[in-house]
Coordinates of C-alpha atoms and ligand atoms in Angstrom, one line a residue:
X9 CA -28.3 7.5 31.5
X10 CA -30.4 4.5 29.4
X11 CA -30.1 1.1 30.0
X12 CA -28.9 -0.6 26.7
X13 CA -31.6 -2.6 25.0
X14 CA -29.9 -6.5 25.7
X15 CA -32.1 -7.5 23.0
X16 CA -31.8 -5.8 19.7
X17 CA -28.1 -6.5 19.1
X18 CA -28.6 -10.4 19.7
X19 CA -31.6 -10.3 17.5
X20 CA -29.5 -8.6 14.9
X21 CA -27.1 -11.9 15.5
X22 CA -29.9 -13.9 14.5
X23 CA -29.9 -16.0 17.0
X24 CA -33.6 -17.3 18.4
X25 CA -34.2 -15.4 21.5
X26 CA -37.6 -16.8 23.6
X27 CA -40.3 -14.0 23.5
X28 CA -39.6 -13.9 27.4
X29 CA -35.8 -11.8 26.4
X30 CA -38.0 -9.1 25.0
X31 CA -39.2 -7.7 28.6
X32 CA -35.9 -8.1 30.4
X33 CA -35.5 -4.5 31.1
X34 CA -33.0 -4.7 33.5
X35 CA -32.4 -1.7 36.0
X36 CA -31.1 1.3 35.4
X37 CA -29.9 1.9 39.8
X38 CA -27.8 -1.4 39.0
X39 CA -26.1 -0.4 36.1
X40 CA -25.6 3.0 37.6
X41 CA -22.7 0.9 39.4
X42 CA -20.8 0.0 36.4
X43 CA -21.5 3.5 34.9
X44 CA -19.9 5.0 38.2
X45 CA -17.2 3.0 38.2
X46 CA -15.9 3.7 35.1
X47 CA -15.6 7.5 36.2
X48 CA -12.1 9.1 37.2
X49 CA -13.3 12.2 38.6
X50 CA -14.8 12.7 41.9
X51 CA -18.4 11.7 42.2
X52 CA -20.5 12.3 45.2
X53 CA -22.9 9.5 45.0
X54 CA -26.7 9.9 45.7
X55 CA -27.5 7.0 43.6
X56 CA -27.1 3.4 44.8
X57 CA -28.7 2.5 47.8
X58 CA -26.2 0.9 49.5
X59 CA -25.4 1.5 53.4
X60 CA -22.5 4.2 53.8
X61 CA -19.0 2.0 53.1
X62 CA -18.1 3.3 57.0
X63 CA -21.5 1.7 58.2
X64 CA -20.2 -2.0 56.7
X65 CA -19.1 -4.0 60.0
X66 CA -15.7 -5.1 58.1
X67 CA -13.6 -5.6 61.2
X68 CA -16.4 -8.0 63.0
X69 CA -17.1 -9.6 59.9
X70 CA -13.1 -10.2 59.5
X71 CA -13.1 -12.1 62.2
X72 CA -16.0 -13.8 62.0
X73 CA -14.2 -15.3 58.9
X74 CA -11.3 -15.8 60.4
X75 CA -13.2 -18.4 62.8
X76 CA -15.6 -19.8 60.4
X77 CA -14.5 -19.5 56.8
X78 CA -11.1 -19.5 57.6
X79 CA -8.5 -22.4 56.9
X80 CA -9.8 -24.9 59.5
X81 CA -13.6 -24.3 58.0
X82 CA -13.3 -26.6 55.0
X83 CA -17.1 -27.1 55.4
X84 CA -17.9 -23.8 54.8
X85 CA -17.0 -24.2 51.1
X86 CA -19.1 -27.3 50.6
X87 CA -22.8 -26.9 48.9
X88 CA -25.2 -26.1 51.7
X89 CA -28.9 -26.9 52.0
X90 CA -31.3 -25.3 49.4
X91 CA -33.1 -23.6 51.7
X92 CA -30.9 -22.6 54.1
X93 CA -27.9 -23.0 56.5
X94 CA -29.6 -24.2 59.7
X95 CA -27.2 -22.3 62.4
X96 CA -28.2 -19.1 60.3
X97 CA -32.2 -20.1 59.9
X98 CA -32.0 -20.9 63.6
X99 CA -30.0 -17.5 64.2
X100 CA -33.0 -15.3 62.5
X101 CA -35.4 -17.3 64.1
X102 CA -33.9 -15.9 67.6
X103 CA -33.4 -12.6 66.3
X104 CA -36.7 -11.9 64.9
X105 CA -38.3 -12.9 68.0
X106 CA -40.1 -10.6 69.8
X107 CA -40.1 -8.1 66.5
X108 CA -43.3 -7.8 64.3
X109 CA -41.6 -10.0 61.7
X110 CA -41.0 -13.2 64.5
X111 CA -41.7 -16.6 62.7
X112 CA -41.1 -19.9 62.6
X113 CA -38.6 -22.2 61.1
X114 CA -40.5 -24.2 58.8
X115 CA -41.6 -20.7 57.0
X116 CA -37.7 -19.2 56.3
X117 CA -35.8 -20.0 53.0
X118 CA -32.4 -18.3 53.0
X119 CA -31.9 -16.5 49.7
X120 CA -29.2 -14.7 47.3
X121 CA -30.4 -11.7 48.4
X122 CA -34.3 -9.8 48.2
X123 CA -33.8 -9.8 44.5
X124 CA -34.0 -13.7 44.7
X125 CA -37.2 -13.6 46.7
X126 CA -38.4 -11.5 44.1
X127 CA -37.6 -14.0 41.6
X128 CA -39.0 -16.8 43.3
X129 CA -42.7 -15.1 44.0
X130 CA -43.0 -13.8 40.5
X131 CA -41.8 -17.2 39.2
X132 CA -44.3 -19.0 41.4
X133 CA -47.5 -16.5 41.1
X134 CA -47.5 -15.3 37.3
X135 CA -48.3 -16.9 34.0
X136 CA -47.4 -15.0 30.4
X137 CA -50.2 -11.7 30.6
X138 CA -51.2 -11.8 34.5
X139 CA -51.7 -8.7 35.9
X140 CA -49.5 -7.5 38.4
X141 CA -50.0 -4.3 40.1
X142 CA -46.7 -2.3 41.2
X143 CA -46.0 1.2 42.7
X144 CA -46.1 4.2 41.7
X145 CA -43.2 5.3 41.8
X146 CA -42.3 1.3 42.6
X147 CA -38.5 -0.3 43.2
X148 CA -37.5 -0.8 39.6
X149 CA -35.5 -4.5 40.1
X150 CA -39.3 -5.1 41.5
X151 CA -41.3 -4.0 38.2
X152 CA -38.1 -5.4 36.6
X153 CA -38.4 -8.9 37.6
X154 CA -42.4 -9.4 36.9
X155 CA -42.0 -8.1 33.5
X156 CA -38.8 -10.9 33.1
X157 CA -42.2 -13.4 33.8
X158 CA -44.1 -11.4 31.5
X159 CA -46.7 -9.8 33.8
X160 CA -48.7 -7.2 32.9
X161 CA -47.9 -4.1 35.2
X162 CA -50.8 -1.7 36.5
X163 CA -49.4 1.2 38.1
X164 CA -50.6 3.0 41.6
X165 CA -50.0 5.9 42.9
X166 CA -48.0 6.4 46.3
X167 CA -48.5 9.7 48.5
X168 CA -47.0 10.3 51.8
X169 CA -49.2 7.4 53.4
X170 CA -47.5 4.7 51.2
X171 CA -49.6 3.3 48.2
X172 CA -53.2 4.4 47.8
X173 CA -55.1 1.6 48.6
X174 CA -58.1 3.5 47.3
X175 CA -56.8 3.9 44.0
X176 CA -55.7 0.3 43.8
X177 CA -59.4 -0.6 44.2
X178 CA -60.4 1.4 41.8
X179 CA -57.6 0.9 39.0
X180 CA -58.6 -3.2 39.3
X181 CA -62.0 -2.4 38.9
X182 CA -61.5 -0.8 35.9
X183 CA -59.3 -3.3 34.6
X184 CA -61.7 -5.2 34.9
X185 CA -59.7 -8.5 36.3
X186 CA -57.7 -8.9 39.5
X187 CA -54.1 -9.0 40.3
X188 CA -52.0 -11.7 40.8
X189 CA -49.5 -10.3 42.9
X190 CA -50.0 -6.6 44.5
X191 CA -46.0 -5.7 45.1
X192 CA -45.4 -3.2 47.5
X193 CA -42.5 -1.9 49.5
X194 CA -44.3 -0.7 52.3
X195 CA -42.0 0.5 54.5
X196 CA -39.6 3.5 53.9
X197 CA -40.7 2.9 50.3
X198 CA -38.1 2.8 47.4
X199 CA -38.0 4.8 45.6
X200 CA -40.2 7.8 47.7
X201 CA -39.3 7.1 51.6
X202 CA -43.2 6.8 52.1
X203 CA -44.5 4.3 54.7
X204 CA -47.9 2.6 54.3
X205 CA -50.1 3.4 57.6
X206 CA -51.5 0.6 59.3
X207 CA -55.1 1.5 58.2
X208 CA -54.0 1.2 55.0
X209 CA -52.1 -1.8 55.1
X210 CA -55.3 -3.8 56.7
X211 CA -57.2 -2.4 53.8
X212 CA -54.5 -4.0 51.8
X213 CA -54.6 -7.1 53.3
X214 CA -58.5 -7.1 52.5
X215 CA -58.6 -6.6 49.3
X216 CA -55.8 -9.4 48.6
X217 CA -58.2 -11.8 50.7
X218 CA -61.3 -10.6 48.3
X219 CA -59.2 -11.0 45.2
X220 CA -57.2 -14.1 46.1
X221 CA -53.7 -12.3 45.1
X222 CA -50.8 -13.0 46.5
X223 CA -49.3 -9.8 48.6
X224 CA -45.7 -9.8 47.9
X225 CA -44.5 -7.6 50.6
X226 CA -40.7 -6.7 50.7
X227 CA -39.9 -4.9 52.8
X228 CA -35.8 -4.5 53.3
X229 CA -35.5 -1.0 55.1
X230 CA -38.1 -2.1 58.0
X231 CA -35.1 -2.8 60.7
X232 CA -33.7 1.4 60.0
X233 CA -36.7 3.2 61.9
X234 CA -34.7 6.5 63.1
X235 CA -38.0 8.7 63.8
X236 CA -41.8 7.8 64.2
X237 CA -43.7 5.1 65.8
X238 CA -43.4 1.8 64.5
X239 CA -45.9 0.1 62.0
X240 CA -46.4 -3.8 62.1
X241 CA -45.2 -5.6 59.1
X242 CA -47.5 -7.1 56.7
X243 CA -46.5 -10.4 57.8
X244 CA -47.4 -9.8 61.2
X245 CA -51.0 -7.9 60.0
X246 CA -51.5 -11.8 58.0
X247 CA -51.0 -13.7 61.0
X248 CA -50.4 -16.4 58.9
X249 CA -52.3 -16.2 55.8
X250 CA -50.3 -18.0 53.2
X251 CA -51.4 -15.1 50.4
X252 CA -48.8 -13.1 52.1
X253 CA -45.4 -13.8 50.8
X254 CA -42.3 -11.5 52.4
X255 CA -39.3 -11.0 51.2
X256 CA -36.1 -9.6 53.6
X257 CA -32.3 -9.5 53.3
X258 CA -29.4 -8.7 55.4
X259 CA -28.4 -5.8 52.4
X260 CA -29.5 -2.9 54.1
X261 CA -28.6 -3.8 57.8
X262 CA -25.3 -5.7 57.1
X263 CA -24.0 -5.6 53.9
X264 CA -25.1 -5.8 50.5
X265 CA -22.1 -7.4 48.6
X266 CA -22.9 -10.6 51.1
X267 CA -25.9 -11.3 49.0
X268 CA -27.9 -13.2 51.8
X269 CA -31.8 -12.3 52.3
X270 CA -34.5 -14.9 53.3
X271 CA -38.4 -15.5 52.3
X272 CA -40.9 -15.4 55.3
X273 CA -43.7 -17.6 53.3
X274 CA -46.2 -20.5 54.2
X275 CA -44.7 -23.7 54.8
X276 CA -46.9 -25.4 52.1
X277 CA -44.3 -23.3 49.7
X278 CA -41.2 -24.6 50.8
X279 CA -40.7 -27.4 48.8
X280 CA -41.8 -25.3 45.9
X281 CA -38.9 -22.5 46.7
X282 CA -36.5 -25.4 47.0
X283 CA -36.9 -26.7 43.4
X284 CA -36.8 -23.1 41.9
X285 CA -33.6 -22.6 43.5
X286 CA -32.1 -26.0 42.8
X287 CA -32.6 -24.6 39.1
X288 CA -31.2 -21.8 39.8
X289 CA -28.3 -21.6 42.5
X290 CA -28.3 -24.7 44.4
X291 CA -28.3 -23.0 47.4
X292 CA -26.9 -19.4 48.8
X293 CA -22.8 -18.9 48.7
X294 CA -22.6 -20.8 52.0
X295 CA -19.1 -18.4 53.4
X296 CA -21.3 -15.6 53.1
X297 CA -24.5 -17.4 55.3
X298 CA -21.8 -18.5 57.9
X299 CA -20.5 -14.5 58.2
X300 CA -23.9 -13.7 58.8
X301 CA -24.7 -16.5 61.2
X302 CA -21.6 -15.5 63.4
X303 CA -23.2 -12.0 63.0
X304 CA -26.5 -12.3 64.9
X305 CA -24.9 -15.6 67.1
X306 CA -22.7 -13.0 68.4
X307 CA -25.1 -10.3 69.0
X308 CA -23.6 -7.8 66.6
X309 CA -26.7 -6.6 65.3
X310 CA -29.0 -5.1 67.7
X311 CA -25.7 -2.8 68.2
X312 CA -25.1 -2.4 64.8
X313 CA -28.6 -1.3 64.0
X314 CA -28.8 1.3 67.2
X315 CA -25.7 3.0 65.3
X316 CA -26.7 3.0 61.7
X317 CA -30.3 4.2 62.9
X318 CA -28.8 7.3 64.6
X319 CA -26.0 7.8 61.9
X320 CA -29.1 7.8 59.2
X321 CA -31.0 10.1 60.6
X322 CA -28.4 12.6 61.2
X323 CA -27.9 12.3 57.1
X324 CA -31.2 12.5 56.5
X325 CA -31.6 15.9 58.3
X326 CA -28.5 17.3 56.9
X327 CA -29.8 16.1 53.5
X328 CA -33.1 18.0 54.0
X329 CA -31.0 21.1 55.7
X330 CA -29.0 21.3 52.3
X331 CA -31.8 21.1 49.9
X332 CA -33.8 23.8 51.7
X333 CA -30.9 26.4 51.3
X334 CA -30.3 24.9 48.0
X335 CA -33.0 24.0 46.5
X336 CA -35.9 25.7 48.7
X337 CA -37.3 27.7 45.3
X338 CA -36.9 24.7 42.8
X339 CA -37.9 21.2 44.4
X340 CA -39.9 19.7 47.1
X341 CA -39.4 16.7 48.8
X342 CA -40.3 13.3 51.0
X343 CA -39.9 13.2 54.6
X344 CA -39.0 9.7 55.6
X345 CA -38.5 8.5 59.2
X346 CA -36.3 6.0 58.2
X347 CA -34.6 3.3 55.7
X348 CA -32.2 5.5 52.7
X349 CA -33.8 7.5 50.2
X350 CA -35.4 10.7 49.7
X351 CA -37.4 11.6 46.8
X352 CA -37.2 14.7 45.0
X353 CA -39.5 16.2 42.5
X354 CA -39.0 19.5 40.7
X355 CA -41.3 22.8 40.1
X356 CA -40.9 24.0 37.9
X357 CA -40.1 21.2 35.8
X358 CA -36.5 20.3 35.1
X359 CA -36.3 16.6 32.9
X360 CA -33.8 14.5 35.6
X361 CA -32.6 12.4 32.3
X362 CA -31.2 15.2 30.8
X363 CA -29.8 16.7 33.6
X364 CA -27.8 13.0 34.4
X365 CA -25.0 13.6 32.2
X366 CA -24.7 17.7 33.4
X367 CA -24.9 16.6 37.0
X368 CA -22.5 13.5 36.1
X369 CA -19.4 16.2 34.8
X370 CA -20.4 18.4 37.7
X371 CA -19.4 15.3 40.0
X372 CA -22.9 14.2 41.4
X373 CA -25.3 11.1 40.8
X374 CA -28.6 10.6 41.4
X375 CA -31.0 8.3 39.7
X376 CA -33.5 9.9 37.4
X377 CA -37.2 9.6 38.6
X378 CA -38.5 7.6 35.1
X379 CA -36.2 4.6 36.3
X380 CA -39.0 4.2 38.9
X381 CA -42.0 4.0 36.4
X382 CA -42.3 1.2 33.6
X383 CA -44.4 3.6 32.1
X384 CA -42.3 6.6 33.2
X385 CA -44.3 8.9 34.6
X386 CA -42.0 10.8 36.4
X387 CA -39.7 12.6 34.0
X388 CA -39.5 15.8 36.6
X389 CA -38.1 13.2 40.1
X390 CA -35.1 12.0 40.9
X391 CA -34.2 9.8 44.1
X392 CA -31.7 10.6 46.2
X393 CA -29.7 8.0 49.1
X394 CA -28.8 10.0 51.5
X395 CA -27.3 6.9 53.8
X396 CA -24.2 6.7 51.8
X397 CA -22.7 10.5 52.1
X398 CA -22.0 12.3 54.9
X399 CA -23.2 15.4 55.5
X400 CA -20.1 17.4 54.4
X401 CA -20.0 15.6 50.7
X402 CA -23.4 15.8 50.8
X403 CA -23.7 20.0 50.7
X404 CA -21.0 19.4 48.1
X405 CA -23.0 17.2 46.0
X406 CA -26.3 19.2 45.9
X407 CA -24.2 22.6 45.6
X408 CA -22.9 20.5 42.1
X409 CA -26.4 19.1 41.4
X410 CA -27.4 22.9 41.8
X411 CA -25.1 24.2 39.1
X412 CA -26.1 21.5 36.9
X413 CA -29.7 22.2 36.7
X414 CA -28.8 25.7 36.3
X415 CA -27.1 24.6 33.3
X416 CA -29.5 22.7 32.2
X417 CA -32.4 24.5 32.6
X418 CA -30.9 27.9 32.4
Ligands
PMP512 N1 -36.3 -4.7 47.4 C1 -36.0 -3.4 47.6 C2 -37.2 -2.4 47.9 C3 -34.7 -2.9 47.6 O1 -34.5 -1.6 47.8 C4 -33.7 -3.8 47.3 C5 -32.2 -3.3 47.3 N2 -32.1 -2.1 46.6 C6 -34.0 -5.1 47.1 C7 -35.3 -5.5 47.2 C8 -32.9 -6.1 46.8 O2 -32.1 -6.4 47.9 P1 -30.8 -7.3 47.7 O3 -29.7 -6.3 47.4 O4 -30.7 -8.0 49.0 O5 -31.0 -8.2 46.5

């Protein structure tokens, strides 16, 4: 599966694309929906991280609606403030209290969405050439949206203990000028499942304080601990410092089509985020903030989360259980204690690109390790979401994966 270049074919139109068009890369997990929906066979689906369609709370959120964005609620279909609903930023204030991500309400904007958050920080932090210093592997929307401001990407390596803070150091020292924004997913880490330890993520914290950069910390799959002791968040570790800049959404834990997600930033910023967003949505769909509002007014998600978080783990294990008996002499693979994804790596080698469009006629999708690298350094990984199958389709799907590497690596 490649991503089409978006750029060539205008060029070839002549028409006068800004230099910025030339590093919009766009992602290669989102357009694995399109690519997916187009199929007609049966598909068992590793490859969007999306929560399983039984875990979306449809009937609560039906009725939700039909209270507050239904016929009587012509309000709800008005513009809403830019940064936020208040009944939902008063909601999240009440829900994240006592958690390691409480806060105030002068430091939420409500947001389309993490991706918006990411938008917003990248737009804020980096100039044409900055350095930027991402994961590696590191959530490709992430690396994605910091090339789309033209940043220059600097790639560290992840292990089982989240990034290596030591390699960071050194990487930047070598580079000989410091980073902007350090982007990390430090909880149940897209792409790899890795979690960064607390030592690690006070080391972090250091280094952004000795290199003034801003420590963009998102962080969507923190809420779906199912084994393990718990970590504090970045934001809590900063106890205020406005270099830390975090980035949440109700994707994960609710729903993803809802598209509502929040920034946890410095006041200072607010005004800032307001007039990025009044450039570039006005405000978040305000239905959607009023489903999620009636959500946690209601009480639905502590509940919600105790289920998913048992439900999860029980995919994850039968996830690992498969690949053992399937895969036990061809792959090894991460151990996360929470959040959706698993990530594979073969030895010997097999090239995951190649083996998309096998796997895809056997009836199994994944997403191909080098979608995780701007500089694609993992030809031989693939991640798998093991949240969105259970554990029946899931023997199916790596028995099919199975035959397809057999094909394609004989
Ligand atoms: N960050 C990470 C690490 C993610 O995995 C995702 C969703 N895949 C997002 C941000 C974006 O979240 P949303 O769908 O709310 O825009």
């Amino acid at each position: 599966m490649t991503i089409p270049d978006p750029v060539t074919p205008v060029r070839d139109q002549g028409l006068p694309l800004a230099s910025r068009a030339d590093q919009l890369v766009g992602s290669m997990i989102d357009s694995s929906t399109s690519l997916l929906a187009a199929q007609s066979h049966d598909i068992v689906r590793f490859a969007m991280g999306s929560p399983a369609a039984e875990a979306i709370p449809t009937k609560v959120l039906a009725a939700i609606g039909a209270e507050e964005v239904g016929e009587a609620s012509p309000d709800a279909f008005d513009y809403a403030a830019t940064e936020g609903d208040l009944p939902l930023r008063q909601a999240l204030l009440a829900e994240l209290e006592g958690t390691s991500d409480a806060t105030t309400l002068d430091r939420i904007t409500v947001t389309s969405g993490g991706m918006q958050g990411l938008d917003l920080a990248f737009k804020l932090f980096v100039d044409p050439g900055d350095l930027v210093t991402v994961e590696a592997p590191t959530y490709t929307n992430g690396s994605a949206t910091a090339l789309s401001y033209q940043a220059e990407l600097l790639e560290v390596p992840v292990d089982d203990d989240g990034m290596d803070v030591g390699a960071l150091e050194r990487l930047v020292d070598e580079a000989g000028r410091t980073p902007r924004v350090i982007y990390t997913v430090p909880t149940f880490q897209n792409p790899s499942g890795a979690t960064l330890t607390l030592e690690r993520r006070q080391r972090l914290l250091e280094l952004a304080r000795r290199w003034g950069s801003v420590l963009l910390d998102d962080d969507p799959y923190g809420m779906l601990r199912f084994a393990g002791d718990d970590v504090p968040t970045l934001h809590e570790l900063a106890d205020g410092d406005p270099l830390v800049f975090s980035v949440r959404t109700f994707s994960k834990t609710v729903a993803p089509g809802l598209r509502v997600g929040w920034v946890d930033t410095d006041p200072s910023l607010q005004p800032l985020l307001i007039n990025a967003k009044q450039a570039m949505d006005t405000c978040t769909n305000l239905p959607a903030q009023r489903l999620v509002t009636g959500f946690l007014a209601g009480g639905h998600l502590d509940e919600h989360l105790r289920t998913q978080r048992a439900e999860y783990r029980r995919r994850k294990e039968a996830m690992q259980d498969v690949l053992a008996s399937v895969f036990g002499d061809r792959a090894r693979w991460t151990d996360p204690e929470g959040g959706f994804f698993l990530w594979l790596t073969f030895d010997p080698a097999v090239d995951t690109e190649a083996l998309f469009p096998a796997a895809l006629e056997e009836g199994v999708a994944f997403i191909p390790g080098n979608a995780f690298s701007p500089s694609r350094l993992f030809p031989d990984a693939l991640r798998l979401c093991f949240a969105s199958t259970t554990p029946e389709r899931t023997r199916e799907g790596l028995e099919r994966l199975r035959r397809a590497v057999d094909r394609v690596a004989g």
